[in-house]
Short mmCIF file of C-alpha atoms and ligand atoms in Angstrom, two decimals:
data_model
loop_
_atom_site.label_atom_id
_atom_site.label_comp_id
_atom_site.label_asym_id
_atom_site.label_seq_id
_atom_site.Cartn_x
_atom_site.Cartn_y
_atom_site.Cartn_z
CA UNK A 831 -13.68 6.15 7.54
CA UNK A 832 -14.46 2.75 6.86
CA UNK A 833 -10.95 0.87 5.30
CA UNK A 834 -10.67 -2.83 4.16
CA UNK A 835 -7.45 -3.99 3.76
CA UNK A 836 -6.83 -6.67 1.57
CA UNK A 837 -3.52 -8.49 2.88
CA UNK A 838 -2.62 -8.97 6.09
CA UNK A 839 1.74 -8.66 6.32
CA UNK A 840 3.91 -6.97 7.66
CA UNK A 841 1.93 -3.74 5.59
CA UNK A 842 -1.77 -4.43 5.85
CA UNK A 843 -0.95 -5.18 9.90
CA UNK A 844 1.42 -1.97 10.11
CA UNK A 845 -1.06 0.52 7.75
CA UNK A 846 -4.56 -1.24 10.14
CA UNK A 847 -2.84 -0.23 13.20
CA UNK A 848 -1.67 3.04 12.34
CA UNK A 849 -5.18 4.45 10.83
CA UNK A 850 -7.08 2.33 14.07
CA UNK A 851 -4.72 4.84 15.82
CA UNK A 852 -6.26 7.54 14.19
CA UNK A 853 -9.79 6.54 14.49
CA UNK A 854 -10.72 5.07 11.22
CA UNK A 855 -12.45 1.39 11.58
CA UNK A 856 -10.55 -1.64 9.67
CA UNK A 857 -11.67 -4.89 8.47
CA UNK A 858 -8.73 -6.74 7.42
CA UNK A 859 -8.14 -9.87 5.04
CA UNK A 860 -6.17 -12.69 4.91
CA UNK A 861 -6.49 -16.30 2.98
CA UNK A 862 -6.78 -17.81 6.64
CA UNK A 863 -8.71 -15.27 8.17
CA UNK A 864 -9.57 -18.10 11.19
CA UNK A 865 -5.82 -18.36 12.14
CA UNK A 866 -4.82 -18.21 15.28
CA UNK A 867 -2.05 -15.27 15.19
CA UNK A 868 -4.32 -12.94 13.23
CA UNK A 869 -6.79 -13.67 16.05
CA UNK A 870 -4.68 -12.75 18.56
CA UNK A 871 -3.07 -9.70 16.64
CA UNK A 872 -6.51 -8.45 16.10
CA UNK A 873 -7.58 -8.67 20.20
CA UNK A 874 -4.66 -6.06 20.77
CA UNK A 875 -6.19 -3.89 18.46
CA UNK A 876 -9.72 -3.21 19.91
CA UNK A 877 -13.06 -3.20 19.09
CA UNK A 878 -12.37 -1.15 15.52
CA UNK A 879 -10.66 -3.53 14.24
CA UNK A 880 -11.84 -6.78 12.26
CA UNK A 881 -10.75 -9.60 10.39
CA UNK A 882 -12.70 -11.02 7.20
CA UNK A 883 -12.06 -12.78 4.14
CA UNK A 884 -11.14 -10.84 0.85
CA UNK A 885 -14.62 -10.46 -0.15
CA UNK A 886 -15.80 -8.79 3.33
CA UNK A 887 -13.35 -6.69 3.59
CA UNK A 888 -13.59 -5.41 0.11
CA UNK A 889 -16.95 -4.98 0.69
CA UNK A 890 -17.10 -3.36 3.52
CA UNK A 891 -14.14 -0.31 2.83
CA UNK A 892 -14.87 2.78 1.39
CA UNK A 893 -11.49 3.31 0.79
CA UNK A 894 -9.84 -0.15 -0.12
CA UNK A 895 -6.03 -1.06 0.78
CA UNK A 896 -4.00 -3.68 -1.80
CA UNK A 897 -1.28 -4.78 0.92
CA UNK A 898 -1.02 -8.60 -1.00
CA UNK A 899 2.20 -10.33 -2.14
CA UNK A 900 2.19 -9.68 -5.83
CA UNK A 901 2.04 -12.97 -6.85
CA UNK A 902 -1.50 -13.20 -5.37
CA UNK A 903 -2.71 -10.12 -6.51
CA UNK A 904 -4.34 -11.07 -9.26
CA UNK A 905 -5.71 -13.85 -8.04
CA UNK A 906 -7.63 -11.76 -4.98
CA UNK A 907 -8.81 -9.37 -7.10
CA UNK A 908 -10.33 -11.66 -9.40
CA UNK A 909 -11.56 -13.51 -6.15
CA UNK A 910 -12.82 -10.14 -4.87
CA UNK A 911 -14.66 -9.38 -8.30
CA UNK A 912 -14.03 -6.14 -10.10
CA UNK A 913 -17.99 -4.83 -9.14
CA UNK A 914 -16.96 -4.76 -5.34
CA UNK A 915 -14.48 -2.89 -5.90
CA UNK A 916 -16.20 -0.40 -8.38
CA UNK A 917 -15.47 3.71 -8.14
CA UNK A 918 -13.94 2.88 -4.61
CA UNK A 919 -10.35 4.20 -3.70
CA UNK A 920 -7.83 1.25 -4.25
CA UNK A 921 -4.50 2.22 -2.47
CA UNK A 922 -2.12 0.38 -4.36
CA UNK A 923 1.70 -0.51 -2.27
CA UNK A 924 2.91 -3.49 -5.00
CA UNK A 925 5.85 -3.75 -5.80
CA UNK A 926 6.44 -6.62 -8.26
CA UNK A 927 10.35 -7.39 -7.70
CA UNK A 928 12.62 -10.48 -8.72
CA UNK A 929 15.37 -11.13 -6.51
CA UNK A 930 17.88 -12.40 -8.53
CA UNK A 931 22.00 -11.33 -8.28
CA UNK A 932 20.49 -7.83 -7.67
CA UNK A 933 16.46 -6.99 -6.82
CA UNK A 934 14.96 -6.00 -10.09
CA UNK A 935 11.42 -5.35 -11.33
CA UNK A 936 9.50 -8.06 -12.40
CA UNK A 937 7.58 -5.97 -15.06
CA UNK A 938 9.59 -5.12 -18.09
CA UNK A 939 6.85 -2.42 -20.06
CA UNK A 940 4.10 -1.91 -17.52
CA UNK A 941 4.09 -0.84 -13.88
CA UNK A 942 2.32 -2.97 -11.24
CA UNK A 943 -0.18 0.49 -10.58
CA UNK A 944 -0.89 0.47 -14.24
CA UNK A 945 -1.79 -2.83 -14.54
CA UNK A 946 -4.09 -3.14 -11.33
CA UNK A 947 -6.01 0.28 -12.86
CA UNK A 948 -6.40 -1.87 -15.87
CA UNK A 949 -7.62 -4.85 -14.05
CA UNK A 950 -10.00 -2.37 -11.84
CA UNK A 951 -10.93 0.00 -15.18
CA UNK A 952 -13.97 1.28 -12.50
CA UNK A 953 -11.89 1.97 -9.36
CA UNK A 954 -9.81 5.05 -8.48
CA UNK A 955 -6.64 3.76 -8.00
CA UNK A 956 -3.86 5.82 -6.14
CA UNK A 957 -0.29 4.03 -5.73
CA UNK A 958 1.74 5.20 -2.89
CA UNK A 959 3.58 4.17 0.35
CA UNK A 960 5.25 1.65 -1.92
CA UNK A 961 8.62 3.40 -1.56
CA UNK A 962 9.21 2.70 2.26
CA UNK A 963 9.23 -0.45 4.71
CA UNK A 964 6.28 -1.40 6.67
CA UNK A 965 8.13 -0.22 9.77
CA UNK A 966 8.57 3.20 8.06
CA UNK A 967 4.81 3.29 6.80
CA UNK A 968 3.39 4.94 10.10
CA UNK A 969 4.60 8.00 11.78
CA UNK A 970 7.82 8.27 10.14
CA UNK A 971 10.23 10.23 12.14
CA UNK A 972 14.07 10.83 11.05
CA UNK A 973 16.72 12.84 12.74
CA UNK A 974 17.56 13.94 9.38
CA UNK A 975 14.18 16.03 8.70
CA UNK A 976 10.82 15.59 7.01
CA UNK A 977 10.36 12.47 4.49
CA UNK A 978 8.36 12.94 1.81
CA UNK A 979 5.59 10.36 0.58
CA UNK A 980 4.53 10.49 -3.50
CA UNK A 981 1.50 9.49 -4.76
CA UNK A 982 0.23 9.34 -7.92
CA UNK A 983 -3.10 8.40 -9.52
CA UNK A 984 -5.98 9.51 -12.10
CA UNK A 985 -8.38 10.42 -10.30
CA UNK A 986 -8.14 13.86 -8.44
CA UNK A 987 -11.04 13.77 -5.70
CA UNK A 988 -9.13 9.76 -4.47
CA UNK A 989 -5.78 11.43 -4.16
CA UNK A 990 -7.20 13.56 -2.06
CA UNK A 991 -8.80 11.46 0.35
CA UNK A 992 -5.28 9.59 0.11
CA UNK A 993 -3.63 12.05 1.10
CA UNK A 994 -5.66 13.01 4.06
CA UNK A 995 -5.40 9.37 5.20
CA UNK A 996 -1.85 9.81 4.89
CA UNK A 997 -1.42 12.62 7.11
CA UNK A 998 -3.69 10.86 9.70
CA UNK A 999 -0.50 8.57 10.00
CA UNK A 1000 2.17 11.01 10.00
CA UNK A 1001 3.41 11.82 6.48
CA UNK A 1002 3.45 15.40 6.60
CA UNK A 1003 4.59 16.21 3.24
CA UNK A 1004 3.13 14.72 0.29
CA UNK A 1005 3.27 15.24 -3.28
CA UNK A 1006 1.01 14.26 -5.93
CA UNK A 1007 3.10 13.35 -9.13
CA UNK A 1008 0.39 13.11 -12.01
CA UNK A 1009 -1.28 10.21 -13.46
CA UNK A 1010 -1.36 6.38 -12.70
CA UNK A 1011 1.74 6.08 -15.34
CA UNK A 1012 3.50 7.86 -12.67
CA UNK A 1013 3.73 4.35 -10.97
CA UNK A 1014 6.37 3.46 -12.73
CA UNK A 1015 8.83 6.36 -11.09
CA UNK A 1016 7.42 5.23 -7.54
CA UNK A 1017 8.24 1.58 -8.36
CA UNK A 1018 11.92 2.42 -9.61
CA UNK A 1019 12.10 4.90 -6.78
CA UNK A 1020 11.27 1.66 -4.11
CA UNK A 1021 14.47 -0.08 -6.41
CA UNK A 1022 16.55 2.73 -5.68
CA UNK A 1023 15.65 2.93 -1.73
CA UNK A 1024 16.16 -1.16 -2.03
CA UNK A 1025 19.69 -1.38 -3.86
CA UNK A 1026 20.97 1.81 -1.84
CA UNK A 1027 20.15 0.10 1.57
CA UNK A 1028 21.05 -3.26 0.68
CA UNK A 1029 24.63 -1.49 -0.44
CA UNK A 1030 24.84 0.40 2.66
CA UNK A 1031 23.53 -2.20 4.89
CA UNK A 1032 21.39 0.14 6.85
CA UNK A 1033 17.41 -0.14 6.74
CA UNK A 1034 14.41 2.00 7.31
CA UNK A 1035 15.53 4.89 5.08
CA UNK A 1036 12.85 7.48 3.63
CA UNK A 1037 13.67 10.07 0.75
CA UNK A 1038 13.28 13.30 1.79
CA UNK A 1039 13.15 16.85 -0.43
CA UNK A 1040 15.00 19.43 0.11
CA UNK A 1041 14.14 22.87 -1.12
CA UNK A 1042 16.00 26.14 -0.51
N1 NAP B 747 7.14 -5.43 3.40
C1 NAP B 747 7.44 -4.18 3.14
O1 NAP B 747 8.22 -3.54 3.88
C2 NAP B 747 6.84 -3.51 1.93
C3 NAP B 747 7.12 -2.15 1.69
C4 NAP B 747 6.53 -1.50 0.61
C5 NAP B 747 5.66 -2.19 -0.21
N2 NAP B 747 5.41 -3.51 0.02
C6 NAP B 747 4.47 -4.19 -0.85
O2 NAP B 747 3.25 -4.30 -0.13
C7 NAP B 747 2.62 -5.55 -0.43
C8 NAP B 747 2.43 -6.33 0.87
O3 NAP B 747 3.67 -6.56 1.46
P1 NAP B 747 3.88 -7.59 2.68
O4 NAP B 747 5.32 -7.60 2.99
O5 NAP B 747 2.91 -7.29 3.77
O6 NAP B 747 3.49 -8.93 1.92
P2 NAP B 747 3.41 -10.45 2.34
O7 NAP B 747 3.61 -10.58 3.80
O8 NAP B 747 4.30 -11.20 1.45
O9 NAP B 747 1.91 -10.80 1.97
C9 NAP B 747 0.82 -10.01 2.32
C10 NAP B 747 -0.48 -10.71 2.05
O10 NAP B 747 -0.48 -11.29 0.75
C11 NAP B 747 -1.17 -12.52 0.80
N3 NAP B 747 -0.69 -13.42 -0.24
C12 NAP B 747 0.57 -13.82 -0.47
N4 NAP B 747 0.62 -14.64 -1.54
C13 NAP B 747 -0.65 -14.78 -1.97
C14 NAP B 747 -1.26 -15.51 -3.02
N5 NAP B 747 -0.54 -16.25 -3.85
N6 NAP B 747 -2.61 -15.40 -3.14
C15 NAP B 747 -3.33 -14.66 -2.31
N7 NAP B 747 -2.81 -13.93 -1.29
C16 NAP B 747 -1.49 -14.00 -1.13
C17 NAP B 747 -0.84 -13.07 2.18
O11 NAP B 747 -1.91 -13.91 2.53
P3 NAP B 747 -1.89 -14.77 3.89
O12 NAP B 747 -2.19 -13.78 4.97
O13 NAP B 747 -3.00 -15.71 3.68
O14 NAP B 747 -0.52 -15.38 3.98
C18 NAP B 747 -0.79 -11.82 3.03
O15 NAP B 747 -2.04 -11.56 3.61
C19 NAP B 747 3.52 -6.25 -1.45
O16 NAP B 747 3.07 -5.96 -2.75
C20 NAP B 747 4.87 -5.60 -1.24
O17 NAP B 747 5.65 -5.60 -2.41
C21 NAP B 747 5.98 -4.17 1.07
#
């Protein structure tokens, strides 16, 4: 499968290797996409892997991944323009947090996956992935047993292909939780994972389900 990925972080790097790993072809963004360590990054990749600017690699994904700093992601989507974007899958990892006393979301009424399926009304959006560090995001593997990965969007046939890309890196158990409104559970679920680990001083942690 063909995957642009818009943002190129600790995520979009992390999420382009993983699925390269798995045989999918990546054209991955940046606003520099000339610089110098993406260049080199991108030589240890291989041949499936390319960088581009926003607009190439939205146009060239089937499936499209938002790894950007939310700050800019309104920005690059407007830069991207909402027609290159149209009925494609839009994996969506924000997570708009303030980091005041305590880390906090940034959006009081509205969850960052419900308002990027209202900026992209044509696109299938599917939030997930958002829950986890980018060092947890491929081929999670815990002592403790089998993490679980949530997604949630509207559109059936995109969660689908979601979730297949998610099992190509590792996430063997994944649960679909409803609608795009659902976002807002995933979002406070990434606060809870945040505040828990930042209390316990101990990173990389994954929620896992346990059933009898
Ligand atoms: N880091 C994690 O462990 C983690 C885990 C779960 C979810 N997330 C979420 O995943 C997303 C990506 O995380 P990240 O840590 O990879 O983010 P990041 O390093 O802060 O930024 C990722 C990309 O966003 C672009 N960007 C930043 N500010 C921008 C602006 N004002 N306008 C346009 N582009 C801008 C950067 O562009 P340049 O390349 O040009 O600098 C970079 O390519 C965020 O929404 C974050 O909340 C992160």
């Amino acid at each position: 499968m063909k995957i642009g990925i818009l943002g190129a972080g600790s995520v979009g790097k992390a999420l382009a290797k993983g699925w390269l790993d798995a045989g999918h072809s990546v054209k991955i963004s940046s606003r520099d996409p000339m610089s110098e360590s993406l260049f080199t990054w991108k030589e240890q990749m291989g041949p499936d892997c390319q960088i581009a600017t926003f607009e190439e690699s939205a146009a060239f994904g089937e499936v499209i991944v938002l790894a950007i700093n939310w700050s800019g992601v309104e920005s690059v989507l407007k830069q991207t323009g909402q027609q290159a974007l149209q009925h494609k899958v839009i994996i969506d990892l924000s997570n708009a947090v303030e980091f005041s006393e305590t880390p906090q979301l940034a959006l009081k009424n509205i969850s960052a996956g419900e308002m990027i399926q209202q900026w992209l009304p044509e696109s299938r959006v599917v939030k997930t992935l958002n829950m986890v560090g980018s060092a947890t995001m491929v081929n999670p593997s815990f002592s403790q047993g089998t993490p679980v990965m949530f997604l949630c969007g509207n559109d059936a046939e995109a969660k689908v292909t979601v979730q297949e890309l998610l099992h190509a890196i590792g996430w063997r158990d994944v649960i679909d939780l409803g609608d795009i409104t659902r976002s807002a559970l995933l979002e406070s679920l990434m606060l809870t994972c945040l505040i828990s680990e930042i209390r316990q001083q101990e990173f990389g942690s994954a929620f896992a389900l346990l059933r009898k």
